[in-house]
Coordinates of C-alpha atoms and ligand atoms in Angstrom, one line a residue:
M1 CA 94.5 32.6 107.7
P2 CA 90.3 34.0 107.4
F3 CA 88.3 34.8 109.7
E4 CA 85.9 32.7 111.3
T5 CA 83.0 31.9 112.9
A6 CA 81.9 29.0 115.0
V7 CA 78.9 27.6 117.7
A8 CA 79.7 25.8 120.3
Q9 CA 77.9 24.3 122.6
A10 CA 78.5 25.6 126.0
P11 CA 78.1 27.1 129.6
A12 CA 79.3 30.5 128.9
A13 CA 80.3 30.2 132.4
D14 CA 83.2 28.3 132.6
Y15 CA 84.5 28.4 129.0
E16 CA 88.2 29.0 128.8
T17 CA 89.3 31.9 126.7
A18 CA 91.3 35.0 126.3
L19 CA 88.6 37.0 126.1
L20 CA 84.5 36.6 127.0
A21 CA 81.6 38.9 124.8
L22 CA 78.9 39.1 126.6
A23 CA 75.8 41.3 124.6
I24 CA 73.5 43.1 127.2
P25 CA 70.3 45.0 127.3
R26 CA 70.1 47.5 129.4
G27 CA 69.0 46.9 133.3
S28 CA 69.5 44.5 135.2
L29 CA 72.3 40.9 135.1
P30 CA 70.1 38.7 132.9
P31 CA 68.9 35.2 135.7
S32 CA 70.9 33.2 133.2
L33 CA 74.1 35.3 134.0
E34 CA 74.4 34.8 137.4
G35 CA 76.1 31.7 137.3
L36 CA 78.7 32.8 135.5
D37 CA 79.0 37.1 137.1
L38 CA 79.4 33.9 140.6
Q39 CA 82.5 32.7 138.0
T40 CA 83.6 36.4 138.0
G41 CA 83.4 36.8 141.8
G42 CA 80.5 38.8 140.9
A43 CA 82.5 41.7 138.8
I44 CA 80.2 41.7 135.8
G45 CA 77.0 42.7 138.5
R46 CA 78.9 45.0 140.1
V47 CA 79.9 47.1 136.7
L48 CA 75.9 46.9 136.4
A49 CA 75.6 48.3 139.7
A50 CA 77.8 51.0 139.9
G51 CA 76.6 52.2 136.6
D52 CA 79.8 52.4 134.5
F53 CA 78.0 49.9 132.2
T54 CA 74.0 50.3 131.8
G55 CA 73.5 48.4 128.6
K56 CA 72.7 51.1 125.9
Q57 CA 73.0 50.4 122.4
D58 CA 77.5 50.3 121.3
E59 CA 78.7 50.4 125.1
T60 CA 81.1 48.5 125.6
A61 CA 82.6 47.8 129.0
V62 CA 86.0 45.1 129.7
I63 CA 86.8 43.8 133.5
Y64 CA 89.6 41.8 133.8
P65 CA 88.1 39.4 136.6
P66 CA 89.1 35.7 138.1
G67 CA 88.4 32.8 136.3
P68 CA 88.1 30.7 132.8
A69 CA 88.3 34.1 131.1
P70 CA 90.3 36.5 131.7
R71 CA 88.8 39.3 130.1
V72 CA 84.6 39.8 129.6
L73 CA 84.0 42.1 127.2
L74 CA 80.5 43.6 127.9
I75 CA 79.1 45.2 124.5
G76 CA 75.3 46.8 125.4
L77 CA 72.1 45.5 123.7
G78 CA 70.0 48.8 124.0
K79 CA 66.5 48.3 125.6
P80 CA 65.6 45.0 125.9
E81 CA 62.0 45.7 124.4
D82 CA 64.1 47.4 121.3
V83 CA 66.2 44.0 120.7
D84 CA 65.7 43.1 117.4
R85 CA 67.9 41.1 114.4
S86 CA 69.9 44.9 114.1
A87 CA 70.3 45.4 117.6
I88 CA 72.1 41.8 118.0
R89 CA 73.8 41.8 114.9
R90 CA 75.4 45.6 115.5
A91 CA 75.9 44.0 118.8
A92 CA 78.2 41.1 117.3
A93 CA 79.9 43.4 115.4
V94 CA 80.8 46.6 117.9
A95 CA 82.5 42.5 119.6
A96 CA 84.6 41.8 116.7
K97 CA 85.7 46.0 116.4
R98 CA 86.3 45.8 120.2
T99 CA 88.3 42.2 120.9
R100 CA 90.1 43.6 117.2
S101 CA 91.2 46.6 119.2
L102 CA 92.3 44.3 122.4
G103 CA 95.2 42.1 120.0
V104 CA 93.1 39.3 120.9
T105 CA 93.0 37.2 118.5
R106 CA 90.7 34.6 119.5
A107 CA 87.6 34.8 121.2
A108 CA 84.3 33.6 122.4
F109 CA 80.8 34.9 122.0
H110 CA 77.9 35.8 124.3
L111 CA 74.0 36.1 123.9
S112 CA 71.6 34.7 126.5
A113 CA 68.2 33.2 125.6
E114 CA 66.8 36.1 128.0
A115 CA 68.8 39.4 126.1
R116 CA 67.7 38.0 122.8
G117 CA 64.4 39.2 123.2
K118 CA 61.4 38.2 120.5
V119 CA 64.7 36.7 118.0
N120 CA 64.2 33.4 117.4
P121 CA 67.1 31.3 117.9
A122 CA 68.3 30.6 113.6
D123 CA 67.9 34.1 112.8
A124 CA 70.4 35.3 116.5
G125 CA 72.3 32.3 114.8
Q126 CA 72.4 34.5 111.5
M127 CA 72.9 38.1 113.0
I128 CA 75.6 37.3 115.5
A129 CA 77.5 35.5 112.3
E130 CA 76.8 38.6 110.6
G131 CA 77.7 40.7 112.5
L132 CA 81.3 39.5 113.4
D133 CA 82.8 38.7 109.9
Q134 CA 81.2 42.8 109.6
G135 CA 83.3 43.9 112.8
A136 CA 86.3 41.9 112.0
W137 CA 86.8 42.8 108.7
Q138 CA 89.6 45.5 107.9
Y139 CA 91.9 46.1 105.2
N140 CA 95.9 46.5 105.5
E141 CA 97.5 44.3 102.3
M142 CA 98.6 47.9 100.7
K143 CA 100.2 48.8 103.9
K144 CA 104.3 48.0 105.2
P145 CA 103.0 45.6 108.3
A146 CA 103.7 47.8 111.5
E147 CA 105.8 46.6 114.0
D148 CA 103.4 47.3 116.8
K149 CA 100.3 46.2 114.1
K150 CA 97.7 44.7 116.7
P151 CA 96.8 41.0 115.2
P152 CA 94.2 40.0 113.1
L153 CA 90.7 38.6 114.6
E154 CA 90.9 34.9 114.2
R155 CA 88.0 33.3 115.3
M156 CA 85.1 34.0 117.2
E157 CA 83.2 31.2 119.0
I158 CA 79.9 31.4 120.0
L159 CA 78.6 29.8 123.1
A160 CA 75.1 28.0 122.9
P161 CA 74.4 26.3 126.3
E162 CA 71.5 25.5 125.6
G163 CA 71.4 23.5 122.9
S164 CA 72.6 24.6 119.4
G165 CA 70.5 23.3 116.4
D166 CA 68.7 26.2 115.7
L167 CA 71.3 28.3 116.4
T168 CA 73.9 26.7 114.5
Q169 CA 71.7 26.4 111.4
G170 CA 71.1 30.4 111.6
H171 CA 75.2 30.6 112.1
K172 CA 75.3 28.6 108.6
V173 CA 73.1 30.9 107.0
G174 CA 74.8 34.0 108.9
Q175 CA 78.0 32.8 108.6
A176 CA 78.0 32.3 104.3
I177 CA 76.4 36.0 104.1
G178 CA 78.8 36.8 106.2
A179 CA 82.1 35.7 104.2
G180 CA 79.7 37.2 100.9
Q181 CA 80.1 40.5 102.4
S182 CA 83.4 40.4 103.1
L183 CA 84.1 39.4 99.5
A184 CA 82.6 42.2 97.9
R185 CA 84.0 44.7 100.6
S186 CA 87.2 43.3 100.0
I187 CA 86.6 43.9 95.2
Q188 CA 85.0 47.3 96.5
V189 CA 88.1 48.9 98.7
L190 CA 90.4 48.3 95.3
P191 CA 92.1 50.8 93.8
G192 CA 91.9 51.4 90.5
N193 CA 94.5 50.4 88.8
V194 CA 94.4 47.3 90.3
C195 CA 90.6 46.9 90.3
T196 CA 90.3 46.9 86.4
P197 CA 87.4 44.9 84.1
S198 CA 89.5 41.8 83.0
Y199 CA 90.4 42.0 86.9
V200 CA 86.4 41.8 88.0
A201 CA 86.0 39.2 85.2
E202 CA 89.4 37.0 87.5
R203 CA 87.1 36.9 90.7
A204 CA 84.4 36.3 89.3
R205 CA 85.9 33.0 87.7
D206 CA 87.8 32.3 90.7
L207 CA 84.1 32.0 92.4
A208 CA 82.6 30.0 89.6
Q209 CA 86.2 27.9 89.9
R210 CA 85.9 27.5 93.0
H211 CA 81.7 27.4 93.6
G212 CA 81.3 25.6 90.0
F213 CA 79.8 28.0 88.4
L214 CA 79.1 28.5 85.0
I215 CA 80.4 31.6 83.7
T216 CA 80.7 33.0 80.3
V217 CA 82.9 36.6 80.3
L218 CA 82.9 38.2 77.0
D219 CA 86.5 40.0 75.8
R220 CA 86.1 43.6 74.1
A221 CA 85.3 42.1 70.9
A222 CA 83.4 40.0 71.7
I223 CA 81.2 42.5 73.4
V224 CA 81.6 44.2 69.8
Q225 CA 80.3 41.1 68.2
E226 CA 76.8 41.5 70.5
K227 CA 76.7 44.7 69.7
M228 CA 76.2 46.6 72.8
G229 CA 76.9 50.0 71.7
A230 CA 76.1 51.6 75.0
L231 CA 78.9 49.4 76.9
M232 CA 81.2 50.2 74.0
S233 CA 80.6 54.4 74.1
V234 CA 82.0 54.8 77.5
A235 CA 84.9 51.6 77.2
Q236 CA 85.8 53.1 73.6
G237 CA 87.9 55.9 75.5
S238 CA 89.8 53.8 77.7
A239 CA 93.1 51.7 77.5
E240 CA 91.6 48.8 79.3
E241 CA 89.2 46.7 77.9
P242 CA 86.4 46.2 78.6
R243 CA 84.6 42.5 79.8
F244 CA 81.1 42.0 80.5
I245 CA 80.6 38.7 82.9
A246 CA 78.2 36.3 83.4
I247 CA 77.6 34.5 86.1
E248 CA 75.5 31.1 86.2
Y249 CA 74.0 29.1 89.7
Q250 CA 71.5 26.9 88.6
G251 CA 69.7 25.3 92.3
S252 CA 66.9 24.7 90.6
D253 CA 65.3 24.1 87.3
S254 CA 62.8 27.3 87.5
A255 CA 62.8 30.4 85.8
P256 CA 66.0 32.7 86.9
L257 CA 66.2 35.6 89.7
V258 CA 69.2 38.4 87.1
L259 CA 71.5 40.3 89.7
I260 CA 73.1 42.9 87.7
G261 CA 76.0 45.1 88.8
K262 CA 77.5 48.1 87.3
G263 CA 80.9 47.8 87.4
V264 CA 82.8 51.0 86.6
T265 CA 85.9 50.6 88.1
F266 CA 86.3 54.4 88.1
D267 CA 84.6 57.0 86.7
T268 CA 86.1 60.5 85.8
G269 CA 83.1 61.0 83.8
G270 CA 85.2 61.1 81.0
I271 CA 85.5 64.0 78.4
S272 CA 82.1 65.4 80.9
I273 CA 85.5 65.8 83.6
K274 CA 84.4 65.3 86.9
P275 CA 85.6 67.9 89.9
A276 CA 89.5 66.6 91.7
Q277 CA 87.6 67.0 94.3
N278 CA 87.0 62.9 96.4
M279 CA 87.7 61.7 92.5
E280 CA 89.4 59.1 93.7
D281 CA 86.2 57.6 95.6
M282 CA 85.3 57.1 92.3
K283 CA 87.3 53.7 92.4
Y284 CA 84.2 52.2 94.5
D285 CA 81.7 53.0 91.1
M286 CA 82.0 48.9 91.3
S287 CA 80.3 48.5 94.2
G288 CA 76.8 46.8 92.0
A289 CA 79.0 44.1 90.6
A290 CA 81.0 43.7 94.2
A291 CA 77.4 43.1 95.4
V292 CA 76.6 40.2 92.7
L293 CA 79.6 38.9 93.1
G294 CA 79.1 38.6 96.9
T295 CA 76.1 36.7 96.8
F296 CA 77.4 34.5 94.5
E297 CA 79.6 33.9 97.5
M298 CA 77.0 33.0 99.5
L299 CA 75.1 30.8 96.8
G300 CA 78.3 28.7 96.6
R301 CA 78.8 28.3 100.1
L302 CA 74.7 27.2 100.9
K303 CA 73.4 26.0 97.6
P304 CA 69.9 27.6 98.2
R305 CA 67.0 25.4 95.8
V306 CA 67.5 28.9 93.6
H307 CA 68.0 30.1 89.4
V308 CA 70.0 33.1 89.9
V309 CA 72.5 34.5 87.2
G310 CA 74.5 37.3 87.6
L311 CA 75.0 39.9 85.1
I312 CA 77.8 42.3 85.5
P313 CA 79.2 45.1 82.2
S314 CA 82.6 46.3 83.5
T315 CA 84.8 49.7 82.0
E316 CA 87.0 52.8 82.5
N317 CA 85.6 55.8 82.7
M318 CA 88.2 58.0 80.8
P319 CA 88.7 61.1 78.8
S320 CA 90.5 60.1 76.1
G321 CA 90.9 61.1 71.5
T322 CA 89.5 57.9 71.6
A323 CA 86.0 59.1 74.1
V324 CA 83.0 59.0 73.2
K325 CA 81.7 63.0 72.7
P326 CA 78.8 64.9 74.2
G327 CA 76.4 65.4 70.5
D328 CA 77.0 62.0 70.1
V329 CA 74.7 58.9 69.2
V330 CA 75.3 55.1 69.8
T331 CA 73.3 52.8 69.2
S332 CA 72.6 49.9 72.1
H333 CA 72.2 46.0 72.4
L334 CA 68.3 46.7 72.6
G335 CA 68.6 48.7 69.3
K336 CA 67.4 52.2 70.5
T337 CA 69.5 55.1 70.1
I338 CA 71.1 57.0 73.0
E339 CA 72.3 60.9 72.1
I340 CA 74.9 60.8 74.8
I341 CA 74.2 64.4 77.0
N342 CA 76.6 63.9 79.5
T343 CA 79.5 61.2 79.7
D344 CA 79.6 61.4 83.7
A345 CA 76.0 59.4 82.4
E346 CA 77.8 55.8 81.9
G347 CA 76.3 53.6 84.2
R348 CA 73.2 54.4 82.8
L349 CA 74.2 52.7 79.2
I350 CA 76.4 49.7 80.5
L351 CA 73.4 49.2 82.9
A352 CA 71.0 49.0 79.9
D353 CA 72.8 46.4 77.2
A354 CA 72.5 44.8 80.3
L355 CA 69.2 45.1 80.8
S356 CA 69.0 43.5 77.2
Y357 CA 70.7 40.8 77.3
A358 CA 69.0 39.2 80.3
R359 CA 65.8 38.4 77.9
R360 CA 67.7 35.9 77.0
Y361 CA 67.1 34.3 80.1
S362 CA 63.7 34.5 80.4
P363 CA 64.2 35.6 83.9
A364 CA 61.2 35.6 86.9
A365 CA 62.7 39.6 87.5
V366 CA 65.4 41.5 87.1
V367 CA 67.1 43.5 89.8
D368 CA 69.8 45.7 89.1
I369 CA 72.7 47.1 91.8
A370 CA 74.6 50.5 91.5
T371 CA 76.2 53.4 92.3
L372 CA 74.0 55.6 89.8
T373 CA 73.2 59.2 90.6
G374 CA 74.3 61.4 93.7
A375 CA 70.9 62.2 93.8
I376 CA 70.0 59.9 95.6
V377 CA 72.9 61.0 98.1
V378 CA 71.2 64.4 97.6
A379 CA 67.2 62.8 98.6
L380 CA 68.3 59.6 101.1
G381 CA 71.5 60.7 102.5
H382 CA 73.8 57.5 104.0
T383 CA 70.8 56.1 105.2
A384 CA 69.2 54.1 102.3
T385 CA 69.3 53.0 99.3
G386 CA 66.9 53.8 96.7
V387 CA 64.6 51.3 95.4
M388 CA 62.7 52.3 91.7
G389 CA 60.5 49.4 89.4
S390 CA 58.1 48.7 87.0
D391 CA 56.4 45.9 89.6
E392 CA 55.2 46.9 92.7
Q393 CA 55.6 44.0 94.4
L394 CA 59.0 43.0 93.6
V395 CA 60.0 46.6 94.6
E396 CA 57.9 45.1 98.0
E397 CA 59.7 42.4 97.9
L398 CA 63.1 44.3 98.5
R399 CA 62.1 46.6 100.6
G400 CA 60.7 43.8 103.2
A401 CA 64.2 42.2 102.3
G402 CA 66.7 45.1 103.1
E403 CA 64.5 45.5 106.5
R404 CA 65.4 42.1 107.4
A405 CA 69.2 42.5 105.9
G406 CA 69.6 45.6 108.4
E407 CA 69.6 47.2 104.7
R408 CA 67.4 49.8 104.6
V409 CA 66.0 50.9 101.3
W410 CA 62.9 53.2 100.2
P411 CA 61.0 53.4 97.2
L412 CA 60.9 56.8 94.1
P413 CA 58.3 57.0 92.2
L414 CA 58.9 55.7 89.0
W415 CA 55.7 58.0 87.9
D416 CA 54.7 58.1 83.5
D417 CA 55.1 62.0 84.1
Y418 CA 58.5 62.1 84.2
R419 CA 59.4 60.2 81.5
D420 CA 59.6 63.2 79.3
L421 CA 62.7 64.4 80.7
M422 CA 65.3 61.4 78.7
K423 CA 63.2 62.5 75.4
S424 CA 65.8 63.6 72.7
D425 CA 65.9 65.8 69.6
I426 CA 67.9 63.4 67.3
A427 CA 67.8 59.6 68.7
D428 CA 65.5 57.5 70.8
L429 CA 66.7 59.1 74.1
K430 CA 69.0 61.2 75.8
N431 CA 71.4 60.3 78.8
S432 CA 70.9 63.1 80.5
G433 CA 68.4 65.0 81.9
G434 CA 69.8 67.5 83.9
R435 CA 69.6 68.3 87.7
P436 CA 65.8 67.7 88.5
A437 CA 65.1 64.1 89.8
G438 CA 68.2 62.6 88.8
S439 CA 67.4 59.4 90.7
I440 CA 64.6 58.5 88.5
S441 CA 65.3 60.3 85.5
A442 CA 68.3 57.8 85.5
G443 CA 65.3 54.7 86.7
W444 CA 63.1 55.9 83.4
F445 CA 66.5 55.4 81.2
L446 CA 67.3 52.1 82.3
R447 CA 63.3 51.1 82.9
E448 CA 63.3 52.3 78.3
F449 CA 65.1 48.6 78.0
V450 CA 63.6 47.2 80.5
D451 CA 60.9 44.5 78.1
G452 CA 59.4 41.7 79.5
F453 CA 59.9 40.9 83.3
P454 CA 59.8 42.5 86.3
W455 CA 62.6 44.8 87.3
A456 CA 63.5 47.0 89.9
H457 CA 66.2 49.2 90.3
L458 CA 68.8 50.0 93.3
D459 CA 70.7 52.8 93.8
I460 CA 73.7 52.5 96.1
A461 CA 75.5 55.4 95.1
G462 CA 75.0 56.7 98.8
T463 CA 75.4 53.0 100.3
A464 CA 78.1 51.6 99.1
Y465 CA 81.1 53.8 100.6
S466 CA 81.2 55.4 104.1
D467 CA 83.1 58.1 104.9
R468 CA 83.4 57.6 108.3
E469 CA 83.6 54.5 111.2
D470 CA 80.6 54.0 112.8
A471 CA 79.6 51.3 115.6
G472 CA 78.4 49.1 112.1
R473 CA 80.4 50.4 109.6
V474 CA 84.3 50.7 108.7
K475 CA 85.4 53.5 107.4
G476 CA 85.9 53.1 103.4
P477 CA 83.2 50.0 101.8
T478 CA 80.1 48.7 103.4
G479 CA 79.7 46.0 101.0
V480 CA 75.8 46.6 100.9
G481 CA 73.6 44.4 99.0
V482 CA 75.2 41.3 100.2
R483 CA 73.1 40.4 102.7
L484 CA 69.9 42.5 101.2
F485 CA 70.5 40.0 98.0
S486 CA 71.1 37.4 100.3
E487 CA 67.8 37.6 102.2
F488 CA 65.3 38.6 98.8
V489 CA 67.0 35.5 97.4
L490 CA 66.7 32.9 100.1
S491 CA 63.4 34.0 100.8
R492 CA 62.6 32.9 96.8
S493 CA 64.5 29.6 97.2
E494 CA 62.8 26.4 96.9
S495 CA 64.5 24.7 99.8
G496 CA 63.2 27.3 102.2
E497 CA 66.3 28.4 104.4
R498 CA 63.6 31.2 104.4
E499 CA 60.2 29.8 104.7
T500 CA 59.0 32.0 107.8
R501 CA 61.0 35.5 108.4
S502 CA 59.4 38.3 110.6
V503 CA 59.8 41.4 109.8
S504 CA 61.6 43.3 112.2
G505 CA 62.0 46.8 112.9
T506 CA 66.2 47.5 111.8
K507 CA 68.2 50.5 112.9
A508 CA 71.2 49.3 111.7
Ligands
BES601 N1 79.0 56.7 89.5 C1 78.6 58.6 89.6 C2 77.1 58.5 90.8 C3 78.1 58.4 91.6 C4 77.9 59.9 92.4 C5 78.7 57.3 92.9 C6 77.8 59.9 93.4 C7 79.0 57.6 94.3 C8 78.5 58.9 93.8 C9 77.4 58.3 88.0 O1 77.8 57.4 87.2 C10 77.4 59.9 88.0 O2 78.4 60.2 87.6 N2 75.9 60.4 88.0 C11 76.2 61.2 87.1 C12 74.7 61.7 86.7 C13 75.0 62.9 85.8 C14 75.7 63.3 84.5 C15 73.2 62.5 85.0 C16 75.4 62.8 89.0 O3 75.2 61.6 89.1 O4 75.6 63.4 88.5
MN602 MN1 79.6 59.0 86.5
ZN603 ZN1 79.2 56.1 87.5

């Protein structure tokens, strides 16, 4: 049974539940929780007084008091003046994780009005829903069920004693975004032998069918016919067929936002083969595609007044007797020729043809998202997604959306000075400029295929997956991009799901 969250208009003090999770800022007990404290025979107050729990960020304590909730889980929110959207999302994620580790399947979550600080009820509802979903997510479908394994979390109720209108509205948004993020993670996590290009296309078809989106899937023959020579050069070495997916949600008549996701289902590097160390992580090279599909799950659930097209070029990158070789020259969809210097610089090749394909939509803006360069990990680590673009305003808009989403985005310059890095002796362009400014030269390569629309590029090579577990993340897929795209797309929607949003600092 998939995890679900719901708003319950009920006071925390006498709510019957197997576990009550309480988000508490640093300092003394918020006055609104005094009634509940009384119900628990003063147990919460005593834990605080003893200093066993102080409300520090990510801190937890479980107590077993008398009263209608046999377990009370306290979660630290950090300093009251620092409580922002990210702090709330994070506390909710910690609550869900801790509840799951206790083996409790149904629980309640409560954030008092004082504890939410400057965050409004709608935003709080959204953050709690996003966080709970994030913390509840796990993947063990490929393991045999262990006898002693804890059951998955089924349902968490968000208690809203003081009337639930705005909170419910926000919860609906957060629930849709959370579902999108979970969907993205569930696709990202799959190994390359399961998640092939045709599998990605099937997942897209399933989305289209469930939510009524338009969908077009090009197979190998159609890709050849469409003259996507750059995508085909990557696909030609693989026994698996490539796919080019176009999915469309037309919630308004305005020019669409086009989201392009890199869908390399496994990147060996091709003939310029990668070292064996950590090569298994290259199953995550379709994380951009997963982010786009996750965003469409959100769109299908919320149905906002906005027009969005998702484009996913999907292929493996394999070495073989039919693989493209260094030095080969190929002709892209746009008509520009490309000298393949390094077959491991394949992401930019498949994105180039998608950017060119996007012209037919006369887009209001195009944003691509891709695990594109190792260099972005050197520059920004696993903390921020890199952004570049031809349009200052669009880049700024994405930065703002990233702050609200708790998915940080940081700009790199696409100055003309860098353009020459991609000059070829024999063709219009080469696909690799070597080590200097590796992320920017990749950005410049893409820019050469941008024709007639505002464009920005997100490099998620450092943020798509995590090699360790922390408060906000599991080890493995992060679903990065779904929250960011959701904030971006919803703030552009005409129905004003997100007309007035405050940009608050984030720590996630
Ligand atoms: N998929 C990789 C980038 C990547 C690296 C993603 C690390 C996640 C973690 C991409 O296709 C790639 O191989 N890029 C090369 C480009 C180079 C050959 C110009 C890189 O970054 O080394
Ligand atoms: Mn590569
Ligand atoms: Zn790649």
